[in-house]
Amino acid sequence: RQMCIRDSINAEYGVFRTDRSARIRRERMIFNFYIFSRNGTCLYYEEWNIPKEGRTPKAIQEEQKLMFGLLYSLRGFITKTSPKPCETFTYYKTSRYKLHYLETPTGLKFVLNTDKDAPTMTDELKKLHQEYYVEYALKNPLYKLGEPLGACEGFNSRVINFLTSHPEFKRRVVH
């Protein structure tokens, strides 16, 4: 019984024993954040904790198209196969990452990719929409709806600050 409690605590804090002499501490982290328009245009993209080798602007643009296609297909699949009526999903998880998803009534799609062990980030996506997108893009008289958000005064820096100061934003540490 003590072993189960200790193993549970170690798993909760991300401590894994790989052999008798080595311990690896795996921190949870945020990888990237997207905002898509209802027609698939990537309005905003930022990434962290991803190796930069081979990440050309064209490769990133292709990744954005693939991400939107995945969201479109996954949403359609869930709508058609769900035993109960549902319109969307909030996240899905693979063995390597967790994709958190929020679709607004206007069709904007907020996507946050994190470590697979991160908690659900629905509240954070709602905050990014309500407190940052609405306040610094929609209420900005210079912003044209559907245009990339990079030029919105205050939006970019506040989003980056919010996400990089979040407890889930960490880097992997090996001991």
JSON list of C-alpha atoms in Angstrom, two decimals:
[
{"chain": "A", "resi": 1, "resn": "ARG", "atom": "CA", "xyz": [0.00, 0.00, 0.00]},
{"chain": "A", "resi": 2, "resn": "GLN", "atom": "CA", "xyz": [2.82, 2.43, 0.75]},
{"chain": "A", "resi": 3, "resn": "MET", "atom": "CA", "xyz": [4.34, 1.64, -2.64]},
{"chain": "A", "resi": 4, "resn": "CYS", "atom": "CA", "xyz": [1.09, 2.60, -4.38]},
{"chain": "A", "resi": 5, "resn": "ILE", "atom": "CA", "xyz": [0.91, 5.93, -2.56]},
{"chain": "A", "resi": 6, "resn": "ARG", "atom": "CA", "xyz": [4.54, 6.76, -3.33]},
{"chain": "A", "resi": 7, "resn": "ASP", "atom": "CA", "xyz": [4.14, 5.73, -6.99]},
{"chain": "A", "resi": 8, "resn": "SER", "atom": "CA", "xyz": [1.01, 7.85, -7.21]},
{"chain": "A", "resi": 9, "resn": "ILE", "atom": "CA", "xyz": [2.82, 10.88, -5.75]},
{"chain": "A", "resi": 10, "resn": "ASN", "atom": "CA", "xyz": [5.79, 10.37, -8.09]},
{"chain": "A", "resi": 11, "resn": "ALA", "atom": "CA", "xyz": [3.51, 10.11, -11.12]},
{"chain": "A", "resi": 12, "resn": "GLU", "atom": "CA", "xyz": [1.62, 13.24, -10.06]},
{"chain": "A", "resi": 13, "resn": "TYR", "atom": "CA", "xyz": [4.81, 15.27, -9.88]},
{"chain": "A", "resi": 14, "resn": "GLY", "atom": "CA", "xyz": [6.26, 13.76, -13.04]},
{"chain": "A", "resi": 15, "resn": "VAL", "atom": "CA", "xyz": [9.09, 11.77, -11.44]},
{"chain": "A", "resi": 16, "resn": "PHE", "atom": "CA", "xyz": [9.82, 8.55, -13.28]},
{"chain": "A", "resi": 17, "resn": "ARG", "atom": "CA", "xyz": [12.34, 5.87, -12.36]},
{"chain": "A", "resi": 18, "resn": "THR", "atom": "CA", "xyz": [14.06, 4.52, -15.45]},
{"chain": "A", "resi": 19, "resn": "ASP", "atom": "CA", "xyz": [16.60, 2.32, -13.65]},
{"chain": "A", "resi": 20, "resn": "ARG", "atom": "CA", "xyz": [18.04, 2.03, -10.16]},
{"chain": "A", "resi": 21, "resn": "SER", "atom": "CA", "xyz": [20.50, 4.91, -10.53]},
{"chain": "A", "resi": 22, "resn": "ALA", "atom": "CA", "xyz": [18.77, 7.45, -12.77]},
{"chain": "A", "resi": 23, "resn": "ARG", "atom": "CA", "xyz": [15.78, 9.67, -12.13]},
{"chain": "A", "resi": 24, "resn": "ILE", "atom": "CA", "xyz": [14.17, 11.87, -14.77]},
{"chain": "A", "resi": 25, "resn": "ARG", "atom": "CA", "xyz": [11.86, 14.70, -13.90]},
{"chain": "A", "resi": 26, "resn": "ARG", "atom": "CA", "xyz": [9.52, 15.58, -16.72]},
{"chain": "A", "resi": 27, "resn": "GLU", "atom": "CA", "xyz": [7.95, 19.01, -16.49]},
{"chain": "A", "resi": 28, "resn": "ARG", "atom": "CA", "xyz": [4.66, 19.73, -18.19]},
{"chain": "A", "resi": 29, "resn": "MET", "atom": "CA", "xyz": [4.79, 22.41, -20.84]},
{"chain": "A", "resi": 30, "resn": "ILE", "atom": "CA", "xyz": [3.04, 24.42, -23.54]},
{"chain": "A", "resi": 31, "resn": "PHE", "atom": "CA", "xyz": [4.20, 23.83, -27.11]},
{"chain": "A", "resi": 32, "resn": "ASN", "atom": "CA", "xyz": [2.16, 26.16, -29.31]},
{"chain": "A", "resi": 33, "resn": "PHE", "atom": "CA", "xyz": [-0.97, 28.26, -29.64]},
{"chain": "A", "resi": 34, "resn": "TYR", "atom": "CA", "xyz": [-3.12, 28.92, -32.72]},
{"chain": "A", "resi": 35, "resn": "ILE", "atom": "CA", "xyz": [-6.15, 31.05, -33.51]},
{"chain": "A", "resi": 36, "resn": "PHE", "atom": "CA", "xyz": [-8.00, 30.15, -36.73]},
{"chain": "A", "resi": 37, "resn": "SER", "atom": "CA", "xyz": [-10.80, 32.01, -38.44]},
{"chain": "A", "resi": 38, "resn": "ARG", "atom": "CA", "xyz": [-13.95, 30.12, -39.35]},
{"chain": "A", "resi": 39, "resn": "ASN", "atom": "CA", "xyz": [-12.64, 29.56, -42.91]},
{"chain": "A", "resi": 40, "resn": "GLY", "atom": "CA", "xyz": [-9.24, 28.20, -41.81]},
{"chain": "A", "resi": 41, "resn": "THR", "atom": "CA", "xyz": [-7.02, 31.26, -41.97]},
{"chain": "A", "resi": 42, "resn": "CYS", "atom": "CA", "xyz": [-4.42, 31.17, -39.22]},
{"chain": "A", "resi": 43, "resn": "LEU", "atom": "CA", "xyz": [-4.85, 34.53, -37.49]},
{"chain": "A", "resi": 44, "resn": "TYR", "atom": "CA", "xyz": [-2.25, 33.92, -34.81]},
{"chain": "A", "resi": 45, "resn": "TYR", "atom": "CA", "xyz": [0.52, 31.42, -34.11]},
{"chain": "A", "resi": 46, "resn": "GLU", "atom": "CA", "xyz": [3.18, 31.24, -31.44]},
{"chain": "A", "resi": 47, "resn": "GLU", "atom": "CA", "xyz": [5.42, 28.33, -30.42]},
{"chain": "A", "resi": 48, "resn": "TRP", "atom": "CA", "xyz": [7.69, 27.41, -27.55]},
{"chain": "A", "resi": 49, "resn": "ASN", "atom": "CA", "xyz": [9.72, 24.37, -26.49]},
{"chain": "A", "resi": 50, "resn": "ILE", "atom": "CA", "xyz": [9.89, 23.08, -30.07]},
{"chain": "A", "resi": 51, "resn": "PRO", "atom": "CA", "xyz": [13.25, 22.43, -31.80]},
{"chain": "A", "resi": 52, "resn": "LYS", "atom": "CA", "xyz": [13.86, 25.13, -34.41]},
{"chain": "A", "resi": 53, "resn": "GLU", "atom": "CA", "xyz": [15.86, 23.01, -36.88]},
{"chain": "A", "resi": 54, "resn": "GLY", "atom": "CA", "xyz": [14.10, 22.80, -40.24]},
{"chain": "A", "resi": 55, "resn": "ARG", "atom": "CA", "xyz": [11.22, 25.06, -39.14]},
{"chain": "A", "resi": 56, "resn": "THR", "atom": "CA", "xyz": [11.01, 27.32, -42.16]},
{"chain": "A", "resi": 57, "resn": "PRO", "atom": "CA", "xyz": [8.07, 29.72, -42.58]},
{"chain": "A", "resi": 58, "resn": "LYS", "atom": "CA", "xyz": [6.75, 27.44, -45.33]},
{"chain": "A", "resi": 59, "resn": "ALA", "atom": "CA", "xyz": [6.94, 24.38, -43.05]},
{"chain": "A", "resi": 60, "resn": "ILE", "atom": "CA", "xyz": [5.09, 26.27, -40.31]},
{"chain": "A", "resi": 61, "resn": "GLN", "atom": "CA", "xyz": [2.42, 27.37, -42.79]},
{"chain": "A", "resi": 62, "resn": "GLU", "atom": "CA", "xyz": [1.95, 23.75, -43.92]},
{"chain": "A", "resi": 63, "resn": "GLU", "atom": "CA", "xyz": [1.66, 22.66, -40.29]},
{"chain": "A", "resi": 64, "resn": "GLN", "atom": "CA", "xyz": [-1.05, 25.29, -39.76]},
{"chain": "A", "resi": 65, "resn": "LYS", "atom": "CA", "xyz": [-3.01, 23.95, -42.72]},
{"chain": "A", "resi": 66, "resn": "LEU", "atom": "CA", "xyz": [-2.68, 20.41, -41.40]},
{"chain": "A", "resi": 67, "resn": "MET", "atom": "CA", "xyz": [-3.83, 21.53, -37.96]},
{"chain": "A", "resi": 68, "resn": "PHE", "atom": "CA", "xyz": [-6.94, 23.21, -39.35]},
{"chain": "A", "resi": 69, "resn": "GLY", "atom": "CA", "xyz": [-7.68, 20.13, -41.48]},
{"chain": "A", "resi": 70, "resn": "LEU", "atom": "CA", "xyz": [-7.32, 17.92, -38.43]},
{"chain": "A", "resi": 71, "resn": "LEU", "atom": "CA", "xyz": [-9.71, 20.12, -36.42]},
{"chain": "A", "resi": 72, "resn": "TYR", "atom": "CA", "xyz": [-12.24, 20.19, -39.25]},
{"chain": "A", "resi": 73, "resn": "SER", "atom": "CA", "xyz": [-12.12, 16.41, -39.70]},
{"chain": "A", "resi": 74, "resn": "LEU", "atom": "CA", "xyz": [-12.11, 15.62, -35.99]},
{"chain": "A", "resi": 75, "resn": "ARG", "atom": "CA", "xyz": [-15.05, 17.90, -35.32]},
{"chain": "A", "resi": 76, "resn": "GLY", "atom": "CA", "xyz": [-17.01, 16.27, -38.18]},
{"chain": "A", "resi": 77, "resn": "PHE", "atom": "CA", "xyz": [-16.11, 12.79, -36.97]},
{"chain": "A", "resi": 78, "resn": "ILE", "atom": "CA", "xyz": [-17.21, 13.54, -33.39]},
{"chain": "A", "resi": 79, "resn": "THR", "atom": "CA", "xyz": [-20.47, 15.13, -34.55]},
{"chain": "A", "resi": 80, "resn": "LYS", "atom": "CA", "xyz": [-21.36, 12.11, -36.69]},
{"chain": "A", "resi": 81, "resn": "THR", "atom": "CA", "xyz": [-20.28, 9.33, -34.33]},
{"chain": "A", "resi": 82, "resn": "SER", "atom": "CA", "xyz": [-21.26, 10.67, -30.91]},
{"chain": "A", "resi": 83, "resn": "PRO", "atom": "CA", "xyz": [-24.08, 8.71, -29.27]},
{"chain": "A", "resi": 84, "resn": "LYS", "atom": "CA", "xyz": [-25.42, 11.99, -27.83]},
{"chain": "A", "resi": 85, "resn": "PRO", "atom": "CA", "xyz": [-25.87, 15.21, -29.79]},
{"chain": "A", "resi": 86, "resn": "CYS", "atom": "CA", "xyz": [-22.72, 17.28, -29.50]},
{"chain": "A", "resi": 87, "resn": "GLU", "atom": "CA", "xyz": [-21.24, 20.07, -31.53]},
{"chain": "A", "resi": 88, "resn": "THR", "atom": "CA", "xyz": [-17.57, 19.96, -30.61]},
{"chain": "A", "resi": 89, "resn": "PHE", "atom": "CA", "xyz": [-14.84, 18.65, -28.32]},
{"chain": "A", "resi": 90, "resn": "THR", "atom": "CA", "xyz": [-12.63, 20.32, -25.72]},
{"chain": "A", "resi": 91, "resn": "TYR", "atom": "CA", "xyz": [-9.43, 18.29, -26.06]},
{"chain": "A", "resi": 92, "resn": "TYR", "atom": "CA", "xyz": [-7.87, 15.12, -27.34]},
{"chain": "A", "resi": 93, "resn": "LYS", "atom": "CA", "xyz": [-4.76, 13.39, -26.10]},
{"chain": "A", "resi": 94, "resn": "THR", "atom": "CA", "xyz": [-2.04, 11.33, -27.77]},
{"chain": "A", "resi": 95, "resn": "SER", "atom": "CA", "xyz": [0.96, 9.58, -26.27]},
{"chain": "A", "resi": 96, "resn": "ARG", "atom": "CA", "xyz": [3.03, 12.74, -26.86]},
{"chain": "A", "resi": 97, "resn": "TYR", "atom": "CA", "xyz": [0.80, 15.79, -26.50]},
{"chain": "A", "resi": 98, "resn": "LYS", "atom": "CA", "xyz": [-2.65, 17.07, -25.60]},
{"chain": "A", "resi": 99, "resn": "LEU", "atom": "CA", "xyz": [-4.57, 19.39, -27.93]},
{"chain": "A", "resi": 100, "resn": "HIS", "atom": "CA", "xyz": [-6.96, 21.78, -26.15]},
{"chain": "A", "resi": 101, "resn": "TYR", "atom": "CA", "xyz": [-9.71, 23.29, -28.29]},
{"chain": "A", "resi": 102, "resn": "LEU", "atom": "CA", "xyz": [-12.27, 26.07, -28.00]},
{"chain": "A", "resi": 103, "resn": "GLU", "atom": "CA", "xyz": [-14.60, 27.11, -30.80]},
{"chain": "A", "resi": 104, "resn": "THR", "atom": "CA", "xyz": [-16.47, 30.37, -30.30]},
{"chain": "A", "resi": 105, "resn": "PRO", "atom": "CA", "xyz": [-20.02, 31.02, -31.53]},
{"chain": "A", "resi": 106, "resn": "THR", "atom": "CA", "xyz": [-18.52, 33.12, -34.36]},
{"chain": "A", "resi": 107, "resn": "GLY", "atom": "CA", "xyz": [-16.41, 30.18, -35.56]},
{"chain": "A", "resi": 108, "resn": "LEU", "atom": "CA", "xyz": [-13.01, 31.23, -34.22]},
{"chain": "A", "resi": 109, "resn": "LYS", "atom": "CA", "xyz": [-10.92, 28.26, -33.17]},
{"chain": "A", "resi": 110, "resn": "PHE", "atom": "CA", "xyz": [-8.45, 28.58, -30.27]},
{"chain": "A", "resi": 111, "resn": "VAL", "atom": "CA", "xyz": [-5.96, 25.70, -30.08]},
{"chain": "A", "resi": 112, "resn": "LEU", "atom": "CA", "xyz": [-3.31, 25.09, -27.45]},
{"chain": "A", "resi": 113, "resn": "ASN", "atom": "CA", "xyz": [-0.93, 22.13, -27.61]},
{"chain": "A", "resi": 114, "resn": "THR", "atom": "CA", "xyz": [0.60, 21.04, -24.32]},
{"chain": "A", "resi": 115, "resn": "ASP", "atom": "CA", "xyz": [2.40, 18.13, -22.78]},
{"chain": "A", "resi": 116, "resn": "LYS", "atom": "CA", "xyz": [0.14, 15.08, -22.56]},
{"chain": "A", "resi": 117, "resn": "ASP", "atom": "CA", "xyz": [-0.05, 15.32, -18.77]},
{"chain": "A", "resi": 118, "resn": "ALA", "atom": "CA", "xyz": [-1.26, 18.92, -18.62]},
{"chain": "A", "resi": 119, "resn": "PRO", "atom": "CA", "xyz": [-4.70, 19.50, -17.10]},
{"chain": "A", "resi": 120, "resn": "THR", "atom": "CA", "xyz": [-7.56, 20.62, -19.32]},
{"chain": "A", "resi": 121, "resn": "MET", "atom": "CA", "xyz": [-6.96, 24.23, -20.41]},
{"chain": "A", "resi": 122, "resn": "THR", "atom": "CA", "xyz": [-10.53, 25.21, -21.36]},
{"chain": "A", "resi": 123, "resn": "ASP", "atom": "CA", "xyz": [-10.63, 28.10, -18.89]},
{"chain": "A", "resi": 124, "resn": "GLU", "atom": "CA", "xyz": [-7.35, 29.45, -20.25]},
{"chain": "A", "resi": 125, "resn": "LEU", "atom": "CA", "xyz": [-8.66, 29.31, -23.82]},
{"chain": "A", "resi": 126, "resn": "LYS", "atom": "CA", "xyz": [-11.82, 31.14, -22.74]},
{"chain": "A", "resi": 127, "resn": "LYS", "atom": "CA", "xyz": [-9.67, 33.79, -21.06]},
{"chain": "A", "resi": 128, "resn": "LEU", "atom": "CA", "xyz": [-7.53, 34.15, -24.20]},
{"chain": "A", "resi": 129, "resn": "HIS", "atom": "CA", "xyz": [-10.71, 34.72, -26.19]},
{"chain": "A", "resi": 130, "resn": "GLN", "atom": "CA", "xyz": [-12.61, 36.99, -23.81]},
{"chain": "A", "resi": 131, "resn": "GLU", "atom": "CA", "xyz": [-9.84, 39.01, -22.19]},
{"chain": "A", "resi": 132, "resn": "TYR", "atom": "CA", "xyz": [-7.29, 39.21, -25.00]},
{"chain": "A", "resi": 133, "resn": "TYR", "atom": "CA", "xyz": [-8.94, 38.65, -28.38]},
{"chain": "A", "resi": 134, "resn": "VAL", "atom": "CA", "xyz": [-12.08, 40.65, -27.62]},
{"chain": "A", "resi": 135, "resn": "GLU", "atom": "CA", "xyz": [-10.29, 43.42, -25.72]},
{"chain": "A", "resi": 136, "resn": "TYR", "atom": "CA", "xyz": [-7.22, 43.89, -27.94]},
{"chain": "A", "resi": 137, "resn": "ALA", "atom": "CA", "xyz": [-8.45, 42.82, -31.38]},
{"chain": "A", "resi": 138, "resn": "LEU", "atom": "CA", "xyz": [-12.22, 43.25, -31.69]},
{"chain": "A", "resi": 139, "resn": "LYS", "atom": "CA", "xyz": [-12.27, 46.53, -29.76]},
{"chain": "A", "resi": 140, "resn": "ASN", "atom": "CA", "xyz": [-9.27, 47.86, -31.71]},
{"chain": "A", "resi": 141, "resn": "PRO", "atom": "CA", "xyz": [-10.60, 50.26, -34.39]},
{"chain": "A", "resi": 142, "resn": "LEU", "atom": "CA", "xyz": [-7.54, 49.57, -36.57]},
{"chain": "A", "resi": 143, "resn": "TYR", "atom": "CA", "xyz": [-8.07, 45.81, -36.65]},
{"chain": "A", "resi": 144, "resn": "LYS", "atom": "CA", "xyz": [-9.88, 44.38, -39.67]},
{"chain": "A", "resi": 145, "resn": "LEU", "atom": "CA", "xyz": [-11.83, 41.21, -38.89]},
{"chain": "A", "resi": 146, "resn": "GLY", "atom": "CA", "xyz": [-10.16, 38.16, -40.40]},
{"chain": "A", "resi": 147, "resn": "GLU", "atom": "CA", "xyz": [-6.71, 39.73, -40.65]},
{"chain": "A", "resi": 148, "resn": "PRO", "atom": "CA", "xyz": [-3.68, 38.24, -38.82]},
{"chain": "A", "resi": 149, "resn": "LEU", "atom": "CA", "xyz": [-3.43, 39.46, -35.23]},
{"chain": "A", "resi": 150, "resn": "GLY", "atom": "CA", "xyz": [0.29, 40.25, -35.22]},
{"chain": "A", "resi": 151, "resn": "ALA", "atom": "CA", "xyz": [-0.28, 43.98, -35.73]},
{"chain": "A", "resi": 152, "resn": "CYS", "atom": "CA", "xyz": [-2.88, 44.39, -32.95]},
{"chain": "A", "resi": 153, "resn": "GLU", "atom": "CA", "xyz": [-1.44, 46.76, -30.37]},
{"chain": "A", "resi": 154, "resn": "GLY", "atom": "CA", "xyz": [-0.98, 44.95, -27.08]},
{"chain": "A", "resi": 155, "resn": "PHE", "atom": "CA", "xyz": [-2.46, 41.62, -28.18]},
{"chain": "A", "resi": 156, "resn": "ASN", "atom": "CA", "xyz": [0.73, 39.71, -28.99]},
{"chain": "A", "resi": 157, "resn": "SER", "atom": "CA", "xyz": [2.71, 40.75, -25.91]},
{"chain": "A", "resi": 158, "resn": "ARG", "atom": "CA", "xyz": [-0.19, 40.06, -23.55]},
{"chain": "A", "resi": 159, "resn": "VAL", "atom": "CA", "xyz": [-0.90, 36.62, -25.00]},
{"chain": "A", "resi": 160, "resn": "ILE", "atom": "CA", "xyz": [2.77, 35.65, -24.80]},
{"chain": "A", "resi": 161, "resn": "ASN", "atom": "CA", "xyz": [3.02, 36.97, -21.25]},
{"chain": "A", "resi": 162, "resn": "PHE", "atom": "CA", "xyz": [-0.15, 35.12, -20.18]},
{"chain": "A", "resi": 163, "resn": "LEU", "atom": "CA", "xyz": [0.99, 31.79, -21.62]},
{"chain": "A", "resi": 164, "resn": "THR", "atom": "CA", "xyz": [4.65, 31.98, -20.60]},
{"chain": "A", "resi": 165, "resn": "SER", "atom": "CA", "xyz": [3.72, 32.92, -17.03]},
{"chain": "A", "resi": 166, "resn": "HIS", "atom": "CA", "xyz": [1.24, 30.03, -16.76]},
{"chain": "A", "resi": 167, "resn": "PRO", "atom": "CA", "xyz": [2.28, 27.18, -14.42]},
{"chain": "A", "resi": 168, "resn": "GLU", "atom": "CA", "xyz": [2.10, 24.72, -17.33]},
{"chain": "A", "resi": 169, "resn": "PHE", "atom": "CA", "xyz": [4.75, 26.66, -19.26]},
{"chain": "A", "resi": 170, "resn": "LYS", "atom": "CA", "xyz": [7.98, 24.93, -18.31]},
{"chain": "A", "resi": 171, "resn": "ARG", "atom": "CA", "xyz": [10.89, 23.24, -19.94]},
{"chain": "A", "resi": 172, "resn": "ARG", "atom": "CA", "xyz": [11.98, 19.65, -19.48]},
{"chain": "A", "resi": 173, "resn": "VAL", "atom": "CA", "xyz": [14.61, 19.18, -16.83]},
{"chain": "A", "resi": 174, "resn": "VAL", "atom": "CA", "xyz": [16.67, 16.02, -16.59]},
{"chain": "A", "resi": 175, "resn": "HIS", "atom": "CA", "xyz": [18.33, 15.18, -13.24]}
]
